[in-house]
XYZ file of C-alpha atoms in Angstrom:
758
model
C 15.054 -53.058 66.191
C 18.492 -51.565 66.621
C 19.838 -48.954 64.615
C 23.463 -48.030 64.357
C 24.192 -44.219 65.522
C 25.129 -43.343 61.589
C 21.896 -44.857 60.528
C 20.001 -42.408 63.320
C 21.918 -39.479 62.046
C 21.317 -39.786 58.267
C 17.545 -40.405 59.185
C 17.709 -37.347 61.277
C 19.242 -35.002 58.445
C 17.176 -36.577 55.698
C 13.930 -35.975 57.398
C 15.000 -32.552 59.137
C 15.700 -31.180 55.351
C 13.211 -32.681 53.492
C 10.107 -32.173 55.967
C 11.266 -28.802 56.158
C 11.383 -27.928 52.851
C 8.088 -29.292 52.146
C 6.410 -27.791 55.154
C 8.131 -23.920 54.053
C 6.525 -25.007 50.499
C 3.039 -25.541 52.011
C 3.203 -22.524 54.053
C 3.455 -20.120 51.038
C 0.966 -22.028 49.306
C -1.540 -21.406 51.535
C -0.083 -17.791 52.768
C 0.671 -18.436 56.309
C 3.640 -18.148 58.578
C 6.014 -21.051 57.982
C 7.142 -20.917 61.567
C 3.903 -22.508 63.094
C 3.985 -25.291 60.389
C 7.922 -25.988 61.255
C 7.144 -25.950 64.985
C 4.208 -28.458 64.909
C 6.126 -30.422 62.439
C 9.549 -30.671 63.994
C 8.148 -31.433 67.304
C 5.641 -34.199 66.091
C 9.009 -35.531 64.255
C 11.023 -35.374 67.362
C 11.576 -37.749 70.324
C 8.439 -36.371 71.931
C 6.083 -38.231 69.652
C 7.358 -40.127 66.357
C 11.013 -40.027 67.317
C 12.079 -40.100 63.770
C 14.124 -36.718 64.133
C 16.604 -37.451 67.046
C 18.989 -34.186 67.382
C 20.882 -35.874 70.192
C 22.093 -38.191 67.400
C 23.906 -35.753 65.901
C 26.097 -34.980 68.962
C 28.201 -31.834 68.980
C 27.570 -31.942 65.088
C 24.360 -30.499 65.603
C 26.015 -27.396 67.081
C 28.191 -26.779 64.276
C 25.301 -27.250 61.789
C 23.437 -24.768 64.038
C 26.261 -22.282 64.163
C 26.914 -22.519 60.006
C 22.887 -22.447 59.171
C 22.277 -19.280 61.636
C 25.788 -17.806 60.331
C 24.117 -18.099 56.908
C 20.751 -17.147 57.375
C 22.155 -14.101 58.573
C 24.313 -13.032 55.839
C 21.376 -13.544 53.463
C 19.467 -10.853 56.283
C 22.987 -8.689 55.383
C 22.069 -8.779 51.722
C 18.487 -7.670 51.901
C 19.868 -4.458 54.156
C 17.727 -1.621 52.284
C 19.182 1.467 53.037
C 16.961 3.479 50.437
C 14.198 1.787 52.067
C 15.244 3.070 55.433
C 15.636 6.529 54.515
C 12.404 6.491 52.598
C 10.483 4.992 55.494
C 8.479 7.774 57.749
C 9.646 8.944 61.301
C 7.325 6.144 62.797
C 9.302 3.455 61.558
C 12.927 5.091 62.336
C 11.646 5.522 65.897
C 10.415 2.006 66.164
C 14.446 0.972 65.281
C 15.725 3.134 67.939
C 13.414 4.605 70.770
C 11.460 1.208 69.805
C 14.090 -1.394 70.177
C 15.180 0.276 73.880
C 11.657 0.597 74.898
C 11.125 -3.115 74.507
C 14.506 -4.257 75.169
C 14.498 -2.366 78.864
C 10.330 -2.941 79.564
C 10.815 -6.648 78.797
C 14.240 -7.158 80.336
C 12.466 -5.741 83.410
C 9.774 -8.057 83.201
C 11.547 -10.915 83.219
C 13.827 -9.821 85.904
C 10.685 -9.286 88.305
C 8.948 -12.229 87.188
C 11.296 -14.920 87.072
C 14.043 -13.235 89.332
C 16.442 -14.029 86.406
C 19.650 -12.046 86.808
C 19.976 -8.938 84.857
C 22.512 -10.288 82.365
C 20.117 -13.020 81.009
C 17.091 -10.903 81.446
C 18.875 -8.682 78.971
C 19.614 -11.550 76.723
C 16.466 -13.295 76.553
C 14.549 -9.422 76.020
C 16.877 -9.165 73.193
C 15.532 -12.062 71.325
C 12.086 -10.867 71.291
C 12.502 -7.337 70.000
C 12.345 -8.496 66.049
C 9.076 -9.193 64.425
C 10.736 -10.205 61.102
C 9.485 -10.600 57.429
C 9.194 -14.523 57.475
C 6.256 -13.882 59.633
C 4.733 -10.252 58.904
C 4.840 -10.603 54.813
C 2.321 -13.679 55.139
C -0.272 -12.079 57.628
C 0.040 -8.731 55.565
C -1.136 -10.742 52.699
C -3.926 -12.025 54.117
C -5.321 -9.342 56.102
C -4.817 -6.361 53.653
C -4.843 -3.181 55.922
C -4.362 0.066 54.714
C -1.473 1.386 53.045
C -0.021 3.489 55.724
C -0.141 0.449 58.424
C 0.791 -2.251 55.947
C 4.108 -0.205 55.027
C 4.986 0.389 58.680
C 4.479 -2.967 59.639
C 5.966 -4.343 56.655
C 9.294 -2.144 56.985
C 9.550 -2.488 60.739
C 9.750 -6.251 59.999
C 12.392 -5.955 57.125
C 14.994 -3.856 58.647
C 14.428 -4.408 62.801
C 15.455 -8.106 61.610
C 19.109 -7.304 61.054
C 19.279 -4.927 63.438
C 17.853 -7.272 66.448
C 20.251 -10.144 65.815
C 23.078 -6.968 66.094
C 21.424 -6.446 69.453
C 21.248 -9.952 70.502
C 24.984 -10.991 69.385
C 26.440 -7.940 71.472
C 24.534 -8.883 74.509
C 25.405 -12.509 73.938
C 29.280 -11.693 73.359
C 29.128 -9.527 76.849
C 27.526 -12.569 78.638
C 29.998 -15.272 77.603
C 32.800 -12.917 78.703
C 31.872 -12.820 82.065
C 33.972 -16.208 83.114
C 37.051 -13.861 82.311
C 38.809 -11.285 84.358
C 39.117 -8.938 81.625
C 35.581 -8.910 80.607
C 35.150 -5.699 78.893
C 38.344 -6.318 77.101
C 37.659 -9.539 75.874
C 33.875 -7.737 74.817
C 35.414 -5.094 72.914
C 38.167 -7.658 70.969
C 35.449 -10.335 70.341
C 33.161 -7.187 68.757
C 36.163 -4.944 67.254
C 37.130 -8.231 65.479
C 34.061 -9.283 64.273
C 33.095 -6.339 62.838
C 36.876 -6.098 61.256
C 36.941 -9.195 59.528
C 33.262 -8.655 58.546
C 34.288 -5.297 56.673
C 37.138 -6.899 55.473
C 35.260 -9.959 54.085
C 32.480 -8.166 52.637
C 34.782 -6.053 50.535
C 36.959 -8.841 49.732
C 33.804 -10.840 48.300
C 32.701 -7.458 46.420
C 35.958 -6.891 44.511
C 36.032 -10.106 43.716
C 32.644 -9.881 42.220
C 33.545 -6.428 40.472
C 36.678 -7.898 39.160
C 35.090 -10.698 37.376
C 37.788 -13.055 38.711
C 34.980 -15.254 39.569
C 33.058 -17.387 36.498
C 29.739 -16.312 36.398
C 28.106 -19.625 36.861
C 30.520 -20.007 40.000
C 29.477 -16.526 41.657
C 26.652 -18.021 43.965
C 28.270 -20.742 45.138
C 31.557 -19.152 45.741
C 29.588 -16.024 47.812
C 28.119 -18.860 49.987
C 31.420 -20.784 50.365
C 33.515 -17.345 51.446
C 30.776 -16.353 53.739
C 31.166 -19.531 55.339
C 35.106 -19.076 55.166
C 34.367 -15.685 56.979
C 32.387 -17.327 59.490
C 35.074 -20.071 60.316
C 37.913 -17.901 60.347
C 36.714 -15.208 62.516
C 35.378 -18.044 65.101
C 38.486 -20.079 64.845
C 40.394 -16.536 65.927
C 38.081 -15.023 68.209
C 35.440 -17.600 69.838
C 31.696 -16.569 69.093
C 32.815 -13.424 66.896
C 31.908 -15.294 63.566
C 28.488 -14.644 63.511
C 29.158 -10.506 64.019
C 31.727 -11.067 61.142
C 29.206 -12.652 58.916
C 26.260 -10.616 59.378
C 28.610 -7.512 58.925
C 29.710 -9.041 55.430
C 26.544 -9.641 54.416
C 25.348 -5.601 55.623
C 28.596 -4.585 53.013
C 27.492 -6.451 50.154
C 23.932 -4.967 50.795
C 25.162 -1.661 50.999
C 27.261 -1.864 48.117
C 25.089 -3.659 45.716
C 27.220 -5.263 43.217
C 25.567 -6.017 39.683
C 25.614 -9.690 40.751
C 23.998 -8.695 44.164
C 20.352 -9.740 42.973
C 21.422 -13.026 41.296
C 23.241 -13.755 44.553
C 20.016 -12.882 46.471
C 17.933 -15.401 44.948
C 20.737 -17.750 45.374
C 20.892 -17.233 48.979
C 17.062 -17.164 49.237
C 16.716 -20.753 48.373
C 19.741 -22.055 50.739
C 18.062 -19.755 53.447
C 14.852 -21.204 52.606
C 16.342 -24.874 52.925
C 18.380 -24.241 56.099
C 15.639 -22.419 58.048
C 13.201 -25.596 57.076
C 16.404 -27.986 58.129
C 17.445 -26.227 61.303
C 14.001 -25.663 62.654
C 13.079 -29.165 62.267
C 16.004 -30.135 64.332
C 15.496 -27.183 67.025
C 11.632 -27.739 67.295
C 12.460 -31.525 67.900
C 14.521 -30.604 70.980
C 12.008 -29.285 72.234
C 9.789 -30.840 75.107
C 6.276 -30.449 76.505
C 7.616 -30.160 80.204
C 9.920 -27.548 79.268
C 6.762 -25.346 78.544
C 4.596 -26.824 81.313
C 7.175 -25.850 83.524
C 6.999 -22.464 82.304
C 3.641 -22.277 84.473
C 1.805 -19.364 85.203
C 4.915 -17.018 85.342
C 5.475 -17.825 81.848
C 1.898 -16.952 80.759
C 2.069 -13.808 82.370
C 5.328 -12.922 80.899
C 4.136 -13.477 77.659
C 1.311 -11.804 77.979
C 3.137 -8.534 79.561
C 5.478 -8.867 76.512
C 2.166 -8.740 73.985
C -0.686 -6.602 75.758
C 2.244 -4.054 77.910
C 5.221 -3.620 76.191
C 4.353 -3.595 72.592
C 1.567 -1.004 73.186
C 4.073 0.761 75.222
C 6.835 0.347 72.327
C 4.196 2.212 69.997
C 3.057 4.850 72.348
C 6.628 6.468 72.993
C 7.724 5.968 69.685
C 4.147 7.783 67.660
C 4.096 11.002 70.231
C 3.909 14.007 68.310
C 3.021 11.984 65.043
C -0.055 11.971 63.227
C -1.737 8.370 64.443
C -5.211 8.154 65.676
C -5.749 5.840 68.721
C -7.239 2.962 66.371
C -3.854 2.834 64.108
C -2.048 2.861 67.676
C -4.208 0.070 68.579
C -3.920 -1.698 65.927
C 0.286 -1.119 65.900
C 0.319 -2.173 69.391
C -1.531 -5.526 69.141
C 0.186 -6.774 65.933
C 3.992 -7.931 66.427
C 4.562 -11.491 65.715
C 8.311 -12.862 66.406
C 9.725 -15.071 63.920
C 12.411 -17.496 62.468
C 15.291 -15.054 62.969
C 14.299 -14.779 66.591
C 13.987 -18.764 67.016
C 17.127 -19.645 65.456
C 18.932 -17.423 67.681
C 17.360 -18.084 70.634
C 18.253 -21.970 70.149
C 21.508 -21.171 68.883
C 22.492 -19.007 71.926
C 21.005 -21.556 74.397
C 22.840 -24.612 72.793
C 26.234 -22.626 73.218
C 25.384 -21.388 77.164
C 24.755 -25.221 77.495
C 28.023 -26.269 76.342
C 29.454 -23.783 78.524
C 27.859 -25.244 81.706
C 28.493 -21.460 83.452
C 25.009 -20.496 83.577
C 21.873 -22.270 85.593
C 19.070 -22.736 83.126
C 20.133 -21.781 79.970
C 17.039 -23.334 78.602
C 15.001 -20.466 80.003
C 15.984 -18.422 76.842
C 14.586 -21.058 74.481
C 11.772 -21.484 76.217
C 10.821 -17.837 76.473
C 11.556 -17.210 73.101
C 9.694 -19.797 71.610
C 6.660 -19.139 73.933
C 6.509 -15.477 72.717
C 7.031 -16.812 68.998
C 4.308 -18.810 69.316
C 1.771 -16.739 70.929
C 2.259 -13.886 68.839
C 2.146 -15.954 65.523
C -1.036 -17.684 66.757
C -3.199 -15.475 68.736
C -1.986 -12.089 66.502
C -2.305 -14.102 63.438
C -5.544 -15.242 63.933
C -6.793 -11.770 65.261
C -4.948 -9.264 63.321
C -8.071 -9.166 60.466
C -10.959 -9.393 62.689
C -9.232 -6.859 64.906
C -8.639 -4.688 61.430
C -12.078 -4.974 60.465
C -13.423 -3.525 63.937
C -11.030 -0.806 63.940
C -12.082 -0.188 60.107
C -8.762 -0.083 59.069
C -8.804 -2.628 56.163
C -8.006 -1.040 52.606
C -10.983 -1.178 50.055
C -10.058 -3.837 47.127
C -7.256 -2.650 45.209
C -8.029 -0.610 41.585
C -4.951 0.210 40.798
C -2.868 -0.969 37.695
C 0.379 -2.592 36.881
C 1.705 -1.847 33.541
C 4.488 -4.028 32.324
C 7.071 -1.878 29.597
C 7.788 1.582 30.659
C 7.951 2.611 26.811
C 6.313 5.508 25.206
C 2.879 3.524 24.896
C 3.349 2.207 28.121
C 3.628 5.663 29.665
C 0.517 7.176 27.501
C -1.661 4.455 29.227
C -0.170 4.822 32.747
C -0.660 8.953 32.351
C -4.425 8.206 30.913
C -5.413 6.134 33.892
C -3.686 8.321 36.587
C -5.037 11.803 35.373
C -8.216 10.508 33.300
C -9.658 7.454 35.165
C -8.171 8.932 38.396
C -6.458 5.333 39.654
C -3.110 4.370 40.608
C -0.474 3.445 38.043
C 2.790 2.173 38.374
C 5.096 1.245 35.569
C 7.562 -1.791 35.477
C 10.690 -2.112 33.217
C 13.899 -3.763 33.506
C 15.471 -1.119 31.038
C 16.842 1.837 33.263
C 16.629 4.437 30.522
C 12.786 3.707 30.204
C 12.379 3.961 33.702
C 13.923 7.422 34.087
C 12.133 8.584 31.429
C 8.805 7.816 32.588
C 9.881 9.463 35.836
C 10.796 12.347 34.155
C 6.972 12.216 32.864
C 6.011 12.648 36.613
C 4.726 8.530 36.251
C 5.431 6.234 38.911
C 7.655 3.673 37.622
C 10.023 1.107 38.822
C 13.224 -0.975 37.824
C 11.934 -4.361 38.342
C 11.300 -7.863 36.742
C 7.451 -8.193 37.622
C 8.068 -12.208 37.533
C 9.932 -12.245 40.968
C 8.081 -13.326 43.985
C 8.932 -10.012 46.402
C 7.588 -7.711 44.007
C 4.321 -7.719 45.309
C 5.426 -7.271 48.875
C 6.743 -3.723 48.123
C 4.863 -0.487 48.996
C 4.287 0.521 45.604
C 1.867 -2.643 44.704
C -0.352 -2.491 47.165
C -2.834 -0.732 45.639
C -2.530 -2.977 42.732
C -5.655 -4.762 41.390
C -5.079 -5.127 37.756
C -2.058 -6.236 35.448
C -1.442 -5.082 31.505
C 1.655 -7.056 30.180
C 3.052 -4.849 27.134
C 6.298 -6.236 26.217
C 7.019 -7.864 22.974
C 7.835 -11.208 23.788
C 3.992 -13.088 23.973
C 5.183 -15.814 26.105
C 6.395 -13.531 28.545
C 3.173 -11.838 28.742
C 1.622 -14.953 29.110
C 3.759 -15.723 31.936
C 3.539 -12.700 33.836
C -0.186 -13.012 33.490
C 0.232 -16.356 35.103
C 1.896 -15.136 37.922
C 0.007 -12.307 38.572
C -3.571 -14.133 38.102
C -2.958 -15.498 41.450
C -2.511 -12.597 43.158
C -5.143 -10.037 41.471
C -7.498 -12.653 40.010
C -7.696 -14.186 36.483
C -10.293 -11.274 35.371
C -8.070 -8.642 36.202
C -5.027 -9.425 33.963
C -4.548 -8.385 30.297
C -1.668 -9.018 27.716
C -0.907 -7.686 24.082
C -0.692 -10.359 21.493
C -0.198 -10.310 17.787
C -3.699 -12.507 17.664
C -1.919 -15.497 15.832
C -2.442 -17.876 18.805
C -5.399 -20.387 18.037
C -8.793 -19.589 19.523
C -8.460 -22.560 21.786
C -5.119 -21.936 23.410
C -5.900 -18.184 23.664
C -9.299 -19.129 25.712
C -7.188 -21.761 27.797
C -4.228 -18.949 29.018
C -4.637 -16.523 31.473
C -5.091 -12.918 30.427
C -7.390 -11.586 28.307
C -5.651 -10.618 24.923
C -5.933 -6.969 23.939
C -4.999 -4.780 20.924
C -5.014 -7.806 19.115
C -4.688 -5.944 15.588
C -1.740 -3.667 16.587
C 1.989 -4.626 15.949
C 4.484 -4.973 18.636
C 4.424 -2.350 21.489
C 8.151 -1.341 20.734
C 6.868 -0.725 17.167
C 3.904 1.603 18.205
C 6.413 3.085 20.506
C 8.918 3.795 17.915
C 6.293 5.475 15.633
C 4.747 7.771 19.034
C 8.307 8.982 18.857
C 8.783 9.226 15.518
C 5.534 11.294 14.814
C 4.403 8.219 12.568
C 1.555 7.385 14.912
C -0.373 9.885 17.963
C -2.678 9.286 21.039
C -6.113 10.899 20.589
C -7.569 11.657 24.157
C -11.540 12.301 23.391
C -13.441 13.908 25.667
C -16.841 13.070 24.474
C -16.452 13.281 20.834
C -16.919 10.413 18.790
C -14.006 8.981 16.872
C -14.939 6.077 14.374
C -12.334 3.120 14.576
C -10.716 2.962 11.073
C -7.941 0.815 9.653
C -5.676 3.153 11.245
C -7.351 4.304 14.273
C -7.673 1.988 17.561
C -9.607 2.475 20.663
C -7.371 1.870 23.724
C -9.075 2.933 26.617
C -12.107 4.616 28.082
C -12.618 5.761 31.356
C -16.173 6.537 33.401
C -16.871 7.297 36.879
C -13.173 5.984 38.051
C -13.640 2.743 35.958
C -11.288 1.847 33.451
C -12.214 -0.217 30.540
C -9.139 -1.776 28.049
C -9.802 -2.522 24.390
C -13.209 -1.136 24.725
C -14.315 -1.203 20.822
C -16.653 1.338 19.153
C -18.095 4.323 21.227
C -21.443 4.254 22.855
C -23.449 7.507 22.699
C -25.588 9.170 25.212
C -29.021 10.893 25.095
C -26.893 14.028 23.345
C -25.029 12.060 20.741
C -21.602 12.410 22.803
C -19.247 9.369 23.616
C -19.979 7.885 26.964
C -16.787 9.071 29.171
C -13.426 9.854 28.158
C -11.022 7.433 25.726
C -8.353 6.996 24.423
C -6.758 5.995 20.758
C -3.982 5.428 18.907
C -4.008 6.770 15.728
C -1.217 5.505 12.832
C -1.079 8.026 10.536
C -0.138 5.531 7.330
C 1.929 2.510 6.846
C 5.207 2.143 6.881
C 5.728 1.031 2.976
C 3.497 3.577 2.028
C 5.068 6.266 3.789
C 8.501 5.121 2.530
C 7.222 5.920 -1.085
C 6.968 8.719 -3.698
C 6.113 8.434 -7.442
C 10.119 9.973 -7.567
C 11.541 6.810 -6.355
C 9.623 4.461 -9.144
C 11.714 3.730 -12.075
C 12.252 1.435 -14.749
C 15.968 0.579 -15.468
C 18.088 -1.794 -17.178
C 20.831 -3.206 -15.462
C 24.091 -5.865 -16.146
C 24.627 -6.939 -12.535
C 23.590 -6.016 -9.103
C 25.990 -3.436 -8.504
C 24.888 -1.784 -11.460
C 21.390 -1.997 -10.234
C 22.216 -0.451 -6.881
C 24.138 2.130 -8.374
C 21.088 3.206 -10.138
C 19.002 2.913 -7.438
C 21.029 4.822 -4.754
C 21.405 7.721 -7.759
C 17.445 8.033 -7.693
C 17.572 8.211 -3.777
C 20.169 10.768 -4.153
C 17.924 13.307 -6.577
C 15.330 13.582 -3.739
C 18.090 13.282 -0.585
C 21.620 14.454 -1.368
C 23.116 13.948 1.702
C 22.896 10.276 1.426
C 26.584 9.101 0.869
C 26.840 7.094 -2.379
C 30.501 5.213 -1.792
C 29.085 4.605 1.732
C 25.604 3.326 1.189
C 27.064 1.056 -2.125
C 29.418 -0.646 -0.139
C 27.081 -1.641 2.639
C 24.383 -2.705 0.144
C 27.172 -4.967 -1.585
C 28.700 -6.529 2.079
C 24.948 -7.054 3.062
C 24.460 -8.797 -0.433
C 27.355 -10.886 0.101
C 26.520 -11.963 3.662
C 22.815 -12.143 3.120
C 21.058 -12.041 0.018
C 18.188 -10.350 0.052
C 16.235 -12.141 -2.798
C 13.058 -13.110 -1.918
C 12.237 -15.620 -4.834
C 9.728 -14.934 -7.574
C 11.909 -12.154 -8.978
C 11.663 -9.782 -6.016
C 14.539 -8.612 -4.316
C 14.614 -6.151 -1.486
C 18.110 -4.733 -0.905
C 18.423 -2.657 2.559
C 20.479 -0.575 4.477
C 20.765 2.220 7.464
C 21.777 5.562 6.438
C 22.911 8.250 9.311
C 21.921 10.903 6.699
C 18.259 10.535 6.759
C 16.091 10.847 9.273
C 12.795 8.905 7.903
C 12.538 5.675 5.600
C 13.110 5.607 1.972
C 12.181 3.081 -0.666
C 13.198 3.448 -4.007
C 11.328 0.550 -6.828
C 13.070 -0.398 -9.552
C 11.061 -2.234 -12.444
C 13.762 -4.577 -14.447
C 12.202 -6.049 -17.639
C 15.265 -7.671 -18.407
C 16.209 -8.951 -14.749
C 19.198 -9.267 -12.903
C 20.980 -12.616 -11.557
C 20.817 -12.280 -7.407
C 21.648 -15.854 -7.167
C 17.815 -16.385 -6.101
C 16.940 -19.601 -4.474
C 14.516 -20.355 -7.310
C 16.936 -19.693 -9.973
C 14.795 -16.935 -11.245
C 16.273 -13.548 -12.483
C 15.210 -10.614 -10.243
C 12.698 -8.100 -12.268
C 11.300 -5.741 -9.167
C 13.773 -4.570 -6.487
C 12.654 -2.622 -3.291
C 15.405 -0.826 -2.067
C 14.698 0.137 1.623
C 17.145 2.896 3.284
C 16.242 3.453 7.124
C 17.641 5.921 9.469
C 20.179 5.102 11.858
C 18.460 3.690 14.954
C 15.322 2.621 13.605
C 15.351 -1.490 13.445
C 11.831 -1.674 14.343
C 10.268 0.666 11.459
C 13.001 -1.038 9.333
C 11.709 -4.941 9.597
C 8.218 -3.902 9.477
C 8.716 -1.825 6.337
C 10.417 -5.045 4.868
C 7.909 -7.549 6.465
C 5.024 -5.157 4.628
C 7.160 -5.684 1.248
C 7.281 -9.425 1.684
C 3.363 -9.491 2.346
C 2.678 -7.230 -0.469
C 4.515 -9.453 -3.073
C 3.234 -12.603 -1.668
C 0.429 -13.141 -4.517
C 1.552 -13.774 -8.097
C -1.037 -11.592 -9.498
C 0.122 -8.507 -7.384
C 3.800 -9.219 -8.036
C 2.891 -9.116 -12.123
C 0.836 -6.649 -12.226
C 3.591 -4.359 -10.029
C 6.156 -5.425 -12.557
C 4.095 -4.450 -15.398
C 2.708 -0.689 -14.560
C 3.464 1.222 -17.016
C 3.169 4.707 -14.757
C 4.951 5.126 -11.310
C 1.838 6.294 -9.838
C 0.402 2.891 -10.721
C 2.567 1.401 -8.637
C 1.793 3.438 -5.568
C -2.217 2.611 -5.979
C -1.518 -1.223 -6.018
C 0.677 -0.939 -2.881
C -2.184 1.458 -1.186
C -4.890 -0.623 -2.064
C -3.283 -4.078 -0.929
C -1.901 -2.459 2.165
C -5.453 -1.385 2.909
C -7.249 -5.074 2.342
C -4.356 -6.455 4.393
C -4.673 -4.148 7.380
C -8.096 -5.110 8.051
C -9.432 -7.370 10.514
C -9.873 -10.845 8.481
C -13.752 -11.109 8.861
C -14.318 -7.645 7.293
C -12.041 -8.244 3.846
C -13.909 -8.667 0.771
C -11.674 -10.125 -1.771
C -8.139 -11.323 -2.398
C -5.122 -9.170 -2.885
C -5.347 -9.978 -6.518
C -8.561 -8.620 -7.119
C -7.570 -5.606 -5.272
C -4.820 -5.315 -7.538
C -7.188 -5.587 -10.372
C -9.398 -2.788 -9.101
C -7.677 -0.092 -10.517
């Protein structure tokens, strides 16, 4: 059936976009390079086979689509520029980005010229396209073969940093070549080059200033930055033909270097758009390829690709590693593994299409055929042989045993220190709080400001030794998400999470990550206790410490093995505990620490204000620095906004005071009662006045929670109201809190029963 040109264009674009994204998703699922699936998929769906994707139906529109897509891909590449990574890179990586690029360029150009007798300008242009490896092919390969950390870091950073540099070199040669039809070759080239750099710098700084000035609505930042990148490309290409790609790449570099606050969000958005563009672009470009152009490449093409793989790359490594500490096995592996990726393919097709449109160059398809041949050979051959080759050379790293701790708070830091210094295992702390991370670094710990949910985290050098995770955030749902995210990386049996223990047994069993320290409160609360000296960490070197209500075993280390939540210590023949252990001891409960007999009184009050005045005066007798009027005013204001009556005759007025260094709780028995406008209408007969230091919200809320838990039982409330002696109030509080702090299975009676035993 005959189809209209519009119908063919629609089917072509719909198929290219949908199939491209689906194939990229599949490649990420099976952890392989997307380029292989996209090449195969594009050729199968193209005119050579199924004839569903018809690039020729787009006419000149294909060139526009390719130009814009490549421009946005390069803009995204500029955003990911990591100067910090380059500065921290080893000397070999810096040489690969300078000497290595020059060696690959010269050696490949000579090989092309001698093998195919191509002019030097075409030889250098084609050679410039294969100097890049690229993270899109290196990352899945490294995940799969798991080589030692040293080589992993080199290949990873080479791929990340050489991508934008390689594009820059290719653009320079392209700009040089297209200017050769003019009598003023050098001036035109310089004009394009300078204009591309200048407009790119201006555009990049312009976007940065817009973001910095907050002139763009927050929900429009991503799409606006995308539109501005397209605008930079369009303006430059309109004013100076073929300079648009250079300009948009430079604009991305500027944003990547300036690092605006919104950069992380923009990167995420651009990465998603780039996946869509790469999928669509590759389907369209692969569909253009014909089997005949590869068969016409002939034995000379096979020889040329072999030279690039087994002569040029090893030569690059040999020259770059002169005088550096690398043995022959490491050099051999680095000399073999250098798969080319998506940027090389995109640039090759873009340049080929542009040269074909100009009609001034003989056989411009050679550039595309050569580049795709190198890509296919390196991805397939090196991809399948890299693992066995690494095993043969004994370069694979052992199973990772390190630990990632989510939460750089004091509790997380103590745990990391024990793991590193006692268990002798690598540990890295992750937190989005810069202050907590800086404090961890000041303690000599490896800490990073990152969100552990992000996909790119596992590709960083710091995480190659990570084989276990402990999620120690206050948010139990986030801890579950983190375990789900990392269970796929380190294994379901190697992820742990703090939880309050309130999850139902069935839900806990189905949720990834073993729940640990369920009897402890939130990590931030424990961290605050550690900072205030209300809790302590005990490092046992063999002494047996029996866990009690206030002492919890956290970790045990023996023979470079770590046990989380180890339970009671096992004794060896000498009666000592096996291995070293880390315990958390909480000195006492919150409410008990806040109470004193002198703070318990019996009063008669005519109203709330009168009650507050009397209770504040009791506090001031022990803590004279507490400002009476200021505290009274805060209590009155809070009572108006948030009434503190709990019902059943109980109220918990509370406030913060900068004059206090620890929490104080005064208790007033009010036989005649005071009207607090309680929800149940009962007058208040027992009031707990809680004053906490400014900046102690965790302890403040925890103490209020303990008070609420204490008075939930009717008989306990009555006994507190009727107690004749202030010391009796403290005894009741102590005994009930002791009961409630025990594990559910060990409680011998109700709180009211305990309250009776006095």
